[in-house]
Short mmCIF file of C-alpha atoms and ligand atoms in Angstrom, two decimals:
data_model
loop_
_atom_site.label_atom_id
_atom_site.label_comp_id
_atom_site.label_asym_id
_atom_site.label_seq_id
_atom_site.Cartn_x
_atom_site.Cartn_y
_atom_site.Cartn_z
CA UNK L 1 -102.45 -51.38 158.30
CA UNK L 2 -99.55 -48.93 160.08
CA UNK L 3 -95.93 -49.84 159.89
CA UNK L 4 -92.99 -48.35 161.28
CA UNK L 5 -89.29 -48.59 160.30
CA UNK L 6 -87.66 -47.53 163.59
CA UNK L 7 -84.40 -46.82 164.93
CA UNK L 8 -82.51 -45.55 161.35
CA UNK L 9 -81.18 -42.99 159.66
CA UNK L 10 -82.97 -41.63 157.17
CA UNK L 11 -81.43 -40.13 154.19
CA UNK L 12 -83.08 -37.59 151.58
CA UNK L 13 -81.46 -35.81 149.02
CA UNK L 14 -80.69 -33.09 151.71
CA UNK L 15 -80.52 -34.42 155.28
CA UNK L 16 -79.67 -37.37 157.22
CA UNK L 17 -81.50 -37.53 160.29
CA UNK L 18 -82.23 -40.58 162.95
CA UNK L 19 -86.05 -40.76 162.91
CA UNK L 20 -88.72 -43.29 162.11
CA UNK L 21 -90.51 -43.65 159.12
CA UNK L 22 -94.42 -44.66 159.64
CA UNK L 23 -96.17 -46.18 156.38
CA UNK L 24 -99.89 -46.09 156.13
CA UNK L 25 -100.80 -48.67 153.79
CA UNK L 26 -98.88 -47.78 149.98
CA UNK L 27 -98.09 -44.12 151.52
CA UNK L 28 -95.86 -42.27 153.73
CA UNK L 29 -97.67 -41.31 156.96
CA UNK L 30 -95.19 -39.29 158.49
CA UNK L 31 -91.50 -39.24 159.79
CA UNK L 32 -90.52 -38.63 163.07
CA UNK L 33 -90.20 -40.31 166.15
CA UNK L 34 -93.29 -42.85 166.86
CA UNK L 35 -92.37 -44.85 169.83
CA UNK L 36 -95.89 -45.77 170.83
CA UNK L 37 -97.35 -45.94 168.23
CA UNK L 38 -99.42 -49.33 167.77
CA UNK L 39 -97.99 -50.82 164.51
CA UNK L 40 -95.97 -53.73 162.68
CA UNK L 41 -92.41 -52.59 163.32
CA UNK L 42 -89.01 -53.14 161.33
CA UNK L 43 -86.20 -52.57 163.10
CA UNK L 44 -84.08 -50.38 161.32
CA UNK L 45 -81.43 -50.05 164.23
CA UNK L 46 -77.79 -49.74 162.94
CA UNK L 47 -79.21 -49.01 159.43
CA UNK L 48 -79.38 -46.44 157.03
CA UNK L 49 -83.67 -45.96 155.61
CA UNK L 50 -83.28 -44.37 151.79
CA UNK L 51 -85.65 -43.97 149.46
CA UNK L 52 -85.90 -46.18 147.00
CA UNK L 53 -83.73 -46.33 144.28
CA UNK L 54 -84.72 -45.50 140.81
CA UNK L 55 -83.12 -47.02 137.92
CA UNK L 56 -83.68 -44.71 134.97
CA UNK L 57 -82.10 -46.92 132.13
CA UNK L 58 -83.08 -50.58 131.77
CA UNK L 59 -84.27 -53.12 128.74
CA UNK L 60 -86.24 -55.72 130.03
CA UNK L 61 -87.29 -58.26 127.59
CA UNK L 62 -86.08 -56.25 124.52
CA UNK L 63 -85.45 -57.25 121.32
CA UNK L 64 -82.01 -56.23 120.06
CA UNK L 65 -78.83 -57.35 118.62
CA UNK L 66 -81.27 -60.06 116.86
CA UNK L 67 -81.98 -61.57 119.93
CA UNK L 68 -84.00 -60.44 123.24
CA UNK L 69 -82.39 -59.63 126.37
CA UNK L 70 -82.67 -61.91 128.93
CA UNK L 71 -84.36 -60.45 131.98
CA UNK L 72 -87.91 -60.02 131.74
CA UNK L 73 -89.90 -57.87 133.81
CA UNK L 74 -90.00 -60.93 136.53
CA UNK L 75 -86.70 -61.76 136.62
CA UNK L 76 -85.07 -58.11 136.05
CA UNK L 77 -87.16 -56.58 138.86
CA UNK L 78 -86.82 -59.16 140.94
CA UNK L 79 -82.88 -58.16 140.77
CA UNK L 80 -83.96 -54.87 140.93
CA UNK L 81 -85.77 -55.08 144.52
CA UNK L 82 -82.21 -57.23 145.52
CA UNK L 83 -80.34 -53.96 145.16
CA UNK L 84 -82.71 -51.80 146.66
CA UNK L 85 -84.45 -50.20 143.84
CA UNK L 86 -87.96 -49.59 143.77
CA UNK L 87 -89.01 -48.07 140.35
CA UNK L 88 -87.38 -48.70 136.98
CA UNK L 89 -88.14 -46.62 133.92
CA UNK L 90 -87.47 -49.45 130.74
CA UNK L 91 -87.45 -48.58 127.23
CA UNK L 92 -89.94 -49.25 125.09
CA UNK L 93 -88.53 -49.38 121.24
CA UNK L 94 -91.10 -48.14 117.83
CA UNK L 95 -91.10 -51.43 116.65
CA UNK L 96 -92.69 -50.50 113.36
CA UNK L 97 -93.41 -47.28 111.28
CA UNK L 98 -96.65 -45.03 111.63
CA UNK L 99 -97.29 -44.51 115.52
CA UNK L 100 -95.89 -45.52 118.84
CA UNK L 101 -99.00 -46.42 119.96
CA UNK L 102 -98.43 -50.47 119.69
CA UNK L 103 -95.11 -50.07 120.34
CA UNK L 104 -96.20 -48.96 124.04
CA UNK L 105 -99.18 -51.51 123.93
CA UNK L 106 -96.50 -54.30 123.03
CA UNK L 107 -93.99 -52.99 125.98
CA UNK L 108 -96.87 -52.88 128.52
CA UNK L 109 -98.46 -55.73 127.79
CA UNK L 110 -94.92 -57.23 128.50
CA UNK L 111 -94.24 -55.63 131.84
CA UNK L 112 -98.39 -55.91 133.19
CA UNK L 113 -98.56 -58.75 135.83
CA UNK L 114 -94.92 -59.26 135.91
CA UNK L 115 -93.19 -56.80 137.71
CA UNK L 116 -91.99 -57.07 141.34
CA UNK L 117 -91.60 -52.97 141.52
CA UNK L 118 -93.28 -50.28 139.68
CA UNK L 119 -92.21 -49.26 136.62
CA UNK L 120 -92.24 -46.78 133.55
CA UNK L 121 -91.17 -46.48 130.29
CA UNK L 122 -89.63 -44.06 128.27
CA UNK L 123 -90.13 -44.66 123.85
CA UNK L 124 -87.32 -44.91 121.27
CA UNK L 125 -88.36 -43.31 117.88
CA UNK L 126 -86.85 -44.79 114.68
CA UNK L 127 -88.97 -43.62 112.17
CA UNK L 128 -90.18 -40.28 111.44
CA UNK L 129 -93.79 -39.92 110.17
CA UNK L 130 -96.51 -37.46 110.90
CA UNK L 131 -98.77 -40.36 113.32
CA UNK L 132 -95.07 -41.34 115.14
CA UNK L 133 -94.95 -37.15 115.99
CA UNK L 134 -98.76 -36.78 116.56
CA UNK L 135 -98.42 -39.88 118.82
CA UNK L 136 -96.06 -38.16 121.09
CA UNK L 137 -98.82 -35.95 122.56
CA UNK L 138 -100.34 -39.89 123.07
CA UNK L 139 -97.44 -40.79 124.89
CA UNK L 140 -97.04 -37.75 127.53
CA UNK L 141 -101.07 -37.94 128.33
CA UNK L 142 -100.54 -41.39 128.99
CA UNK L 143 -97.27 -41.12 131.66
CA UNK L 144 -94.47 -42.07 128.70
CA UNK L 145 -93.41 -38.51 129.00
CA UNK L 146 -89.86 -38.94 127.80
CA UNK L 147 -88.48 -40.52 124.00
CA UNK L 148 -85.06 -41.88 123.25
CA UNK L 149 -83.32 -41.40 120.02
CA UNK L 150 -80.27 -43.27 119.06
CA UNK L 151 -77.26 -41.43 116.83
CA UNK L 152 -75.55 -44.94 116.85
CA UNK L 153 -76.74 -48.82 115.77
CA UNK L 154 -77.12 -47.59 111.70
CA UNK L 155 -79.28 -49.88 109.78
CA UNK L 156 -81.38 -50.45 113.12
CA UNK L 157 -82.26 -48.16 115.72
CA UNK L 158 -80.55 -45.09 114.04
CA UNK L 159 -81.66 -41.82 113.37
CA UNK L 160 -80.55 -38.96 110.93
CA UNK L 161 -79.90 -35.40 112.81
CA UNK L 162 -83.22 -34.21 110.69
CA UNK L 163 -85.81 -36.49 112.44
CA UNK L 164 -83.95 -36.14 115.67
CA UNK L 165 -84.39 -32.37 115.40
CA UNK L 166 -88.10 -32.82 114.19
CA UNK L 167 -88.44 -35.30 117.89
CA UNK L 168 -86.99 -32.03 120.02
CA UNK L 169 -89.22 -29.66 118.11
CA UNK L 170 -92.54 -31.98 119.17
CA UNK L 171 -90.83 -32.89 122.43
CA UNK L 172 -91.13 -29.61 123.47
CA UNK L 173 -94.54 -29.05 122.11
CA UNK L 174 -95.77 -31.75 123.75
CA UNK L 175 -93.89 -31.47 127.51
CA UNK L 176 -91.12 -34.44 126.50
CA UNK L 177 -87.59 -34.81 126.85
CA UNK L 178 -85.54 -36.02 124.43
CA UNK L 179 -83.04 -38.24 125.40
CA UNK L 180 -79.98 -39.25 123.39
CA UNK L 181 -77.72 -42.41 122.42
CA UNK L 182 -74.68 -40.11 121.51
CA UNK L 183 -72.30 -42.38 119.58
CA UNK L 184 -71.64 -41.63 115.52
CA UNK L 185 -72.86 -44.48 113.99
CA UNK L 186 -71.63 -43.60 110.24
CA UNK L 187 -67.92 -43.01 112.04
CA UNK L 188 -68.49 -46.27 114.19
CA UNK L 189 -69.64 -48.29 110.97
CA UNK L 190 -66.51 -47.88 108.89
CA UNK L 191 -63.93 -48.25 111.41
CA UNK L 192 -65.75 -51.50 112.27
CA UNK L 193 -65.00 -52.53 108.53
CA UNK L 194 -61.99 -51.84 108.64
CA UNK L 195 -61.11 -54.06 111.59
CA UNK L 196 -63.10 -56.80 110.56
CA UNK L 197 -61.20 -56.51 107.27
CA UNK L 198 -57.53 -57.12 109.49
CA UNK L 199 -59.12 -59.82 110.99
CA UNK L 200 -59.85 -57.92 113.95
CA UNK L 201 -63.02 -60.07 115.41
CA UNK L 202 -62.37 -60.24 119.62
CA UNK L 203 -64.37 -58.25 121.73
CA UNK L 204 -61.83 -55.55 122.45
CA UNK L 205 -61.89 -54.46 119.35
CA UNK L 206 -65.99 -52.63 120.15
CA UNK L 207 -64.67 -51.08 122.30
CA UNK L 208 -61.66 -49.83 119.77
CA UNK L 209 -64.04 -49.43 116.99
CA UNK L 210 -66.04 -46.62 119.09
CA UNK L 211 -63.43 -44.34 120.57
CA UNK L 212 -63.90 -41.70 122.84
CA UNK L 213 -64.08 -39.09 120.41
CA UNK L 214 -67.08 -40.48 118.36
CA UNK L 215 -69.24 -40.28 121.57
CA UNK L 216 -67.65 -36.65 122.43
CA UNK L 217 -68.54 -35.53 118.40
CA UNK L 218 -72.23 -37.32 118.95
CA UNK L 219 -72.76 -35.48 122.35
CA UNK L 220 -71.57 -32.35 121.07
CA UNK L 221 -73.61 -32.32 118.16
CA UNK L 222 -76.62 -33.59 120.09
CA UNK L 223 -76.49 -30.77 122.20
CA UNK L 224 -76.12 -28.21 119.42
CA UNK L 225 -78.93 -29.38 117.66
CA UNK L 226 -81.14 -29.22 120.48
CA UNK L 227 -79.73 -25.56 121.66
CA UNK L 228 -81.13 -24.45 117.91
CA UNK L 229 -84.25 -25.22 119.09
CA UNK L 230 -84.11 -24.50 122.63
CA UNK L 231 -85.32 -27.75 123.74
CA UNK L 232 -83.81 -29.63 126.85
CA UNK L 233 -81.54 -32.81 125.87
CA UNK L 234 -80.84 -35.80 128.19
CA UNK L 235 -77.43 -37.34 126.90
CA UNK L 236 -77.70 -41.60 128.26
CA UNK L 237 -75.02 -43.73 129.73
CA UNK L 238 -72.00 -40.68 129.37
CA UNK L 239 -69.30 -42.85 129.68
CA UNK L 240 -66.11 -40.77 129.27
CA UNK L 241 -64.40 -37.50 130.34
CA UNK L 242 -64.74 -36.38 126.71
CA UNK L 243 -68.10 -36.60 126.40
CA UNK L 244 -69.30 -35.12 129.91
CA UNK L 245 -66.99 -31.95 129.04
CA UNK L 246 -69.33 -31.71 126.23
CA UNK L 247 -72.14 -31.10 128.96
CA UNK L 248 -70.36 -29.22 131.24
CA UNK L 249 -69.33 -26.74 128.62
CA UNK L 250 -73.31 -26.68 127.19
CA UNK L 251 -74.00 -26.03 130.67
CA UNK L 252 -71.81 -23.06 131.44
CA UNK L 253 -73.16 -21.73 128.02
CA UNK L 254 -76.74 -21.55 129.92
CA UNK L 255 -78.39 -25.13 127.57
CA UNK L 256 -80.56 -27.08 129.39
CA UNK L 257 -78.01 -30.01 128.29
CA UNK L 258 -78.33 -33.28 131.28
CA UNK L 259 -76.09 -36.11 131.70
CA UNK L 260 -77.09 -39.43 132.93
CA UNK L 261 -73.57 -42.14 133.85
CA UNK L 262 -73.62 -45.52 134.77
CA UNK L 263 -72.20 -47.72 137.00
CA UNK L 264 -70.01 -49.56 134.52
CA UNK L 265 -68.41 -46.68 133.64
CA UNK L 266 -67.15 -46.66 137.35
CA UNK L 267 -66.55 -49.44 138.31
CA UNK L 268 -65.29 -51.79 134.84
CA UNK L 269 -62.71 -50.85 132.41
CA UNK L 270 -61.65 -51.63 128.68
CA UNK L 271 -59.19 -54.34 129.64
CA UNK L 272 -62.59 -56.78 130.88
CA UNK L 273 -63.13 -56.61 127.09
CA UNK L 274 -59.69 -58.60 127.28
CA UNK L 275 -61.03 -61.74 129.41
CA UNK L 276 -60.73 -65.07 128.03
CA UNK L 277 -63.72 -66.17 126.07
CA UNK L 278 -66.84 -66.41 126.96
CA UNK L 279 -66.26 -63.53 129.52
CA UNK L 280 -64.64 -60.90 127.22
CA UNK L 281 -68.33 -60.77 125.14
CA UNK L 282 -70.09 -60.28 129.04
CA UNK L 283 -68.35 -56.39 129.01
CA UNK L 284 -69.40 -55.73 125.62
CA UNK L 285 -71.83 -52.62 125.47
CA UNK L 286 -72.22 -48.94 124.31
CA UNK L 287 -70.73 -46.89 124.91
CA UNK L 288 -68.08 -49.10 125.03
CA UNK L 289 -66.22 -49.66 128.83
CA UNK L 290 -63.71 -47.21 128.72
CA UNK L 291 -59.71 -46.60 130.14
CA UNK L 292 -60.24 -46.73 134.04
CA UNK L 293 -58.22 -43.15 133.80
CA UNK L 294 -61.61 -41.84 132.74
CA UNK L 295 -63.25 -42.83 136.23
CA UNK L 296 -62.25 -39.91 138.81
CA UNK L 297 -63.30 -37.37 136.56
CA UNK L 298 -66.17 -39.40 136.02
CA UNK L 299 -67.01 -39.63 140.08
CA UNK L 300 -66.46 -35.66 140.08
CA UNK L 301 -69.01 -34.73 137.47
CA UNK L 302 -71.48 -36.68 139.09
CA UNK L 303 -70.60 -35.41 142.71
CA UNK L 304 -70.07 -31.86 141.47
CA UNK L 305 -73.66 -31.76 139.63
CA UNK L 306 -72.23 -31.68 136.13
CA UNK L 307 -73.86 -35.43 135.77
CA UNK L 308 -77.46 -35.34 137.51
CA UNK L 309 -77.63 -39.08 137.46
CA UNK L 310 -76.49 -42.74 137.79
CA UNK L 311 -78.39 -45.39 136.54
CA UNK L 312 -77.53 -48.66 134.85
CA UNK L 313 -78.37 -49.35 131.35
CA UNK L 314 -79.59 -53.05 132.55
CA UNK L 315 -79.36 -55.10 129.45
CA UNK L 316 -78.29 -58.74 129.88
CA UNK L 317 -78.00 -61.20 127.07
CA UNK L 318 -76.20 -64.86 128.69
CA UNK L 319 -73.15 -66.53 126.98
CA UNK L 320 -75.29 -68.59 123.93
CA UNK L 321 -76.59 -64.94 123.24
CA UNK L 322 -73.00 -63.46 123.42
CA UNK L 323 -71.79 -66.20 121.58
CA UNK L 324 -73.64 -64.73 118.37
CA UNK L 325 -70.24 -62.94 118.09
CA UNK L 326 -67.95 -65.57 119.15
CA UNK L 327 -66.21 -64.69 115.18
CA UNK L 328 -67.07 -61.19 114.65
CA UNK L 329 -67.13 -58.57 117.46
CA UNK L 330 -69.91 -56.18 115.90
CA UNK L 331 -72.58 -59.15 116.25
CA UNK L 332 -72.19 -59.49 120.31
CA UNK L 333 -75.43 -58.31 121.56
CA UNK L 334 -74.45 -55.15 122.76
CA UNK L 335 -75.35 -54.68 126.99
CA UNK L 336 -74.32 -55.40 130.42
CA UNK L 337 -76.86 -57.04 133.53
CA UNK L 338 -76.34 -54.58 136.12
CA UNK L 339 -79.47 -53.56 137.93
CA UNK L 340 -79.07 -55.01 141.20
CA UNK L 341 -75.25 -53.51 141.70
CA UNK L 342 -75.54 -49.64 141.77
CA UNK L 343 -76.52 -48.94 145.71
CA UNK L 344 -74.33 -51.82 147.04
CA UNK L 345 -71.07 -50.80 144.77
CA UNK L 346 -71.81 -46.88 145.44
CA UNK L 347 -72.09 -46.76 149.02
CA UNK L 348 -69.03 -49.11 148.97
CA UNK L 349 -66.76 -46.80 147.20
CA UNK L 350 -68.62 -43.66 147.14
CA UNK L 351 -70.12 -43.29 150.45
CA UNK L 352 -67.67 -45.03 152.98
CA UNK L 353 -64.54 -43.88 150.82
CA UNK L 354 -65.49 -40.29 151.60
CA UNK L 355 -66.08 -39.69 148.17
CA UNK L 356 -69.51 -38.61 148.30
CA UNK L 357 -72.04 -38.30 150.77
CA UNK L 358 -75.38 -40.23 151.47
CA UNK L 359 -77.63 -37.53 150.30
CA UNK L 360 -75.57 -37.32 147.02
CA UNK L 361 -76.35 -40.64 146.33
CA UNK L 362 -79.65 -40.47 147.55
CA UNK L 363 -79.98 -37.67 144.74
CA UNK L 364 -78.26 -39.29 141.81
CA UNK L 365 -80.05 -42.39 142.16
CA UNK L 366 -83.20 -41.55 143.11
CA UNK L 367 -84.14 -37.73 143.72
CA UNK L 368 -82.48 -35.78 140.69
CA UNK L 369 -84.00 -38.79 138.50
CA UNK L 370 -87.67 -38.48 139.92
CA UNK L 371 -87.29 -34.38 139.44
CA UNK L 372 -86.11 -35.11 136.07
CA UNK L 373 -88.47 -37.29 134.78
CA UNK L 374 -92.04 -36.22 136.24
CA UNK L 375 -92.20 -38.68 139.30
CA UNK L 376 -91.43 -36.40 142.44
CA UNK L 377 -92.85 -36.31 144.88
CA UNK L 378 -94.80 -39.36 144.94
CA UNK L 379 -91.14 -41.25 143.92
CA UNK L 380 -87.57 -40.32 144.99
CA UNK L 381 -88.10 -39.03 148.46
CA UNK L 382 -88.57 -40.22 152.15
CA UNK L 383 -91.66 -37.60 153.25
CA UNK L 384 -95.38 -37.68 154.06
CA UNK L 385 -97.81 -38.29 151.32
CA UNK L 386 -94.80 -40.21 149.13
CA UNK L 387 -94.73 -43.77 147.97
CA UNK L 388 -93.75 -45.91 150.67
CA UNK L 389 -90.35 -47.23 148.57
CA UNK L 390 -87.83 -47.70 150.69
CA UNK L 391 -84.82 -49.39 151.01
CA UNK L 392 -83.02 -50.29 154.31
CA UNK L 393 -79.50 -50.56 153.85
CA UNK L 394 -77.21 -51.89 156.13
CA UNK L 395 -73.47 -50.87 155.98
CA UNK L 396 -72.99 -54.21 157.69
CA UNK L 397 -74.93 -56.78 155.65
CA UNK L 398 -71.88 -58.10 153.39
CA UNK L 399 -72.64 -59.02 150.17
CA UNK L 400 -70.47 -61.38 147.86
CA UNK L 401 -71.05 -60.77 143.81
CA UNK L 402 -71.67 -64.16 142.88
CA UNK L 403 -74.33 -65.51 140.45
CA UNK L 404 -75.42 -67.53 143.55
CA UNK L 405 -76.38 -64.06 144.87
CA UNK L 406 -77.65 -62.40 141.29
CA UNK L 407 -81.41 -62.36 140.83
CA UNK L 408 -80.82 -61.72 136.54
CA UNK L 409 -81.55 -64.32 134.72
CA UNK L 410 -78.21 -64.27 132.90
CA UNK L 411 -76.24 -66.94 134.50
CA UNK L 412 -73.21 -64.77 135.49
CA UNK L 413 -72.29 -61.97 137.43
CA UNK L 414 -69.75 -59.26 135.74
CA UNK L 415 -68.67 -58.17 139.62
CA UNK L 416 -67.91 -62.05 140.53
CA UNK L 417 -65.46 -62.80 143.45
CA UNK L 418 -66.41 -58.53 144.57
CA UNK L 419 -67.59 -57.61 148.34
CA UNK L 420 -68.85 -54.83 149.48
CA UNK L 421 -69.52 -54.25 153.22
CA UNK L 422 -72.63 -53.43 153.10
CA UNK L 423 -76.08 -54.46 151.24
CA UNK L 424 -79.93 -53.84 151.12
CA UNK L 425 -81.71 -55.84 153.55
CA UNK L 426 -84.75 -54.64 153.02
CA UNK L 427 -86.99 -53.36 150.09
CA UNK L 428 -90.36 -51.95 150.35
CA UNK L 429 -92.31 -51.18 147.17
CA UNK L 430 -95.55 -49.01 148.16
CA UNK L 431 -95.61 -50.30 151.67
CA UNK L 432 -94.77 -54.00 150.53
CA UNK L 433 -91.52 -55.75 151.82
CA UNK L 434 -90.74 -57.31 148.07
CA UNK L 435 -86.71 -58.29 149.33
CA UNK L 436 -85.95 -59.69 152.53
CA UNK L 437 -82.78 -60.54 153.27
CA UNK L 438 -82.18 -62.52 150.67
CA UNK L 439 -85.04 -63.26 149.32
CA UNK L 440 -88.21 -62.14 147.22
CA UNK L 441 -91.29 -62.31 148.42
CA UNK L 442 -93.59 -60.21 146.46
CA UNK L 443 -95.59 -62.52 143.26
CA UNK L 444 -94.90 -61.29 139.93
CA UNK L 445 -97.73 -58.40 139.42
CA UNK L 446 -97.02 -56.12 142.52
CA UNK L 447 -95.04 -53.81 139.98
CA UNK L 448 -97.76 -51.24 138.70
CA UNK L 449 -97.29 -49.08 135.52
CA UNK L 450 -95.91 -45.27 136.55
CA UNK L 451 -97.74 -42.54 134.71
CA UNK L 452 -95.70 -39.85 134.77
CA UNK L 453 -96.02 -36.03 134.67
CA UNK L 454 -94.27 -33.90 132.20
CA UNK L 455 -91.04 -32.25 131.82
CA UNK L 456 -90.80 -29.69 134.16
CA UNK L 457 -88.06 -26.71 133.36
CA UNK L 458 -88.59 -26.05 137.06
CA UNK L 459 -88.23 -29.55 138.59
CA UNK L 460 -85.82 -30.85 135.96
CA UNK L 461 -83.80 -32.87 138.20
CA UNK L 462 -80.32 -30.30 138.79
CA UNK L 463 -78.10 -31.20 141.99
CA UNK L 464 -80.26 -31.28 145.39
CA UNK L 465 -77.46 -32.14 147.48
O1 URP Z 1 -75.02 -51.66 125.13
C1 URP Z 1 -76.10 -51.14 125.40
N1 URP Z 1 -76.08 -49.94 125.91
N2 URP Z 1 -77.25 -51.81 125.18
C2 URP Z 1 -78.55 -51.34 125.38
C3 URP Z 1 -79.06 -50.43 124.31
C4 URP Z 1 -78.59 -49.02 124.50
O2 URP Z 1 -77.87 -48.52 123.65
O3 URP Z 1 -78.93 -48.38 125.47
ZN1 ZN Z 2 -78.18 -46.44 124.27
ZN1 ZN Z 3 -79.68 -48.50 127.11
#
């Protein structure tokens, strides 16, 4: 069955052109102009066609912060399709020593039948044995071609700098990329006692307990480590001028150092950490929301190519789960719900400010991060013989931040009371319209599993645009 999307403008990471866009069943056909051709047509007129976004960074369904986040792979990609994203790539955690095999068993299982769009995972390693490093090879032959470790969370998810350099040795053995929660957890873990021992219990005080320079020391070291042994590092969620200059200087020294931001880091600031209860909990993540002076520089690493990527670290735990910290700041379930925000808020204040163009965000929120992570070209680009994931945006479809309008499951929305001018209308996973103005209408089980392709030194996701 043909379909065309005629009468937009169709973005890629380097052109915007008016054309059409005709879909052969799951694929790209071909893009050009097609006005006879016989076929179910959107009208795309007045629109801008993208590809679909790709959200790098999400936790569906994890367990954390002794409870489990509270989009599963239903509800979060449901979201996800709302903001025009077509492909998520969630983290899978090694929920137990000796192998990441059931780890990735456990996070598939999860995700199989209930995704609305396709989706990936990367795996967190915690412990360091010789199965967990033999089962890395596992992991890239089966699509997981990228690991996580985490410098930060100590007594949980954290690793020491020996096993972490043991995971970049294998990594690149194997074809992986490491990437890296860069916060000091020691540092973070006494300067939490000591404000806990003042009394110091409200939410603000995560954020004050994990200053700039503890993610700026983590990154730095991160990146040193890996330079010793020449292995590429992906640095997660960079949310401050501090710790991107740690990038941007690995960079200029010739390390295949990466930075990934997200949009909370633009568009929040420390002083939500300041609401009155229960909203102050809501902004509570890590890296902590930072001072809003950070955000220009922020905007310019991304536009300049110093940051490759935007994603959104989608983790939402509702106000009972928040309220696990209600008397002690350092037991808030740590994460934001944010999936269905990024295209909406950057085109708003990105795109029509000036501030970047559309192929710029085309690239940082879907191109760079296909390059980067072994999905291009089938994912990340509008041309013949790609996915049919597409999002048709229109810079006239208002949309009002509400959690009448939120697709999480959370029961708020951190961006309440916000418009934007502009919105997705629709969203087409592989040829399927899963959003439509408003609504879903995909079943839970369109979503397939992404295998991926290895890290590529030649594809690895630097500035298109
Ligand atoms: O606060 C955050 N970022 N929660 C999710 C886990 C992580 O560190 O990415
Ligand atoms: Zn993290
Ligand atoms: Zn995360």
């Amino acid at each position: 069955m043909l379909k065309v999307i005629r009468g937009g403008t169709v973005v890629t990471a380097t052109d915007t052109t008016k054309a059409d866009v005709l879909i052969d069943g799951e694929t790209i056909a071909a893009v050009g102009a097609f006005d006879n051709v016989d076929a179910e047509v959107i009208d795309a007129s007045g629109c801008f066609v993208l590809p679909g976004l790709i959200d790098n960074h999400t936790h569906m369904s994890m367990p954390f912060g002794g409870t489990t986040s509270a989009d599963n792979y239903d509800t979060g990609t449901q979201a996800a399709a709302a903001g025009g994203v077509t492909a998520i790539v969630d983290f899978g955690l090694q929920m137990e020593p000796n192998g990441l095999q059931s780890s990735l068993d456990q996070w598939m299982g999860r995700a199989e039948g209930a995704a609305h769009v396709d989706y990936g995972f990367h795996m967190a390693i915690t412990t360091a044995d010789t199965q967990t490093f033999k089962d890395m090879q596992a992991m890239v032959d089966q699509g997981v071609s990228s690991f996580k470790v985490f410098l930060a969370y100590k007594g949980a998810l954290m690793v020491t700098d020996d096993l972490f350099m043991q995971a970049l040795e294998r990594s690149n053995e194997v074809g992986g990329i490491v990437q890296v929660h860069a916060e000091n957890g020691w540092v973070i873990d006494h300067l939490v006692t000591q404000a806990l021992g003042k009394g110091q219990t409200t939410p603000i005080y995560h954020a004050l307990t994990r200053p700039e320079s503890v993610e700026a020391e983590a990154t730095g070291r991160a990146i040193r480590i890996a330079e010793m042994v020449d292995a590429p590092v992906y640095i997660v969620h960079v949310s401050c001028e501090a710790a991107a200059q740690e990038i941007i200087n690995a960079r200029a020294r010739g390390v295949h150092a990466y930075g990934e931001t997200c949009i909370q880091y633009l568009f929040l600031d420390i002083e939500d950490l300041n609401r009155p209860a229960p909203e102050g909990a809501r902004y509570v993540c890590s890296p902590p929301l930072r001072d809003a002076s950070n955000q220009d520089f922020m905007w310019d690493a991304l536009n300049f190519g110093h940051l490759q990527s935007i994603s959104t670290d989608h983790c939402p735990f509702n106000d009972e789960q928040k309220g696990l910290g209600k008397d002690d700041f350092s037991k808030i379930p740590n994460g934001l719900s944010a999936v269905q925000h990024r295209l909406a808020l950057m085109w708003e204040h990105g795109v029509k400010t000036g501030r970047m163009s559309p192929s710029k965000l085309v690239d940082v929120t879907s191109t760079a991060i296909a390059k980067q992570f072994g999905m291009h070209p089938k994912k990340g680009t509008i041309a013949a013989g790609a996915d049919a994931d597409l999002v048709i945006f229109d810079p006239n479809r208002e949309h009002v931040f509400s959690t009448a309008t939120a697709f999480s499951n959370v029961g708020y929305d951190l961006f309440d009371g916000r418009k934007t001018s502009g919105s997705a209308r629709q969203t087409l996973s592989r040829g399927t319209v899963v959003f439509d103005n408003g609504k879903i209408l995909t079943k839970p089980g369109h979503g397939r599993f992404i295998k991926r392709g290895s890290f590529n030194p030649a594809t690895h996701g630097d500035a298109t645009a």
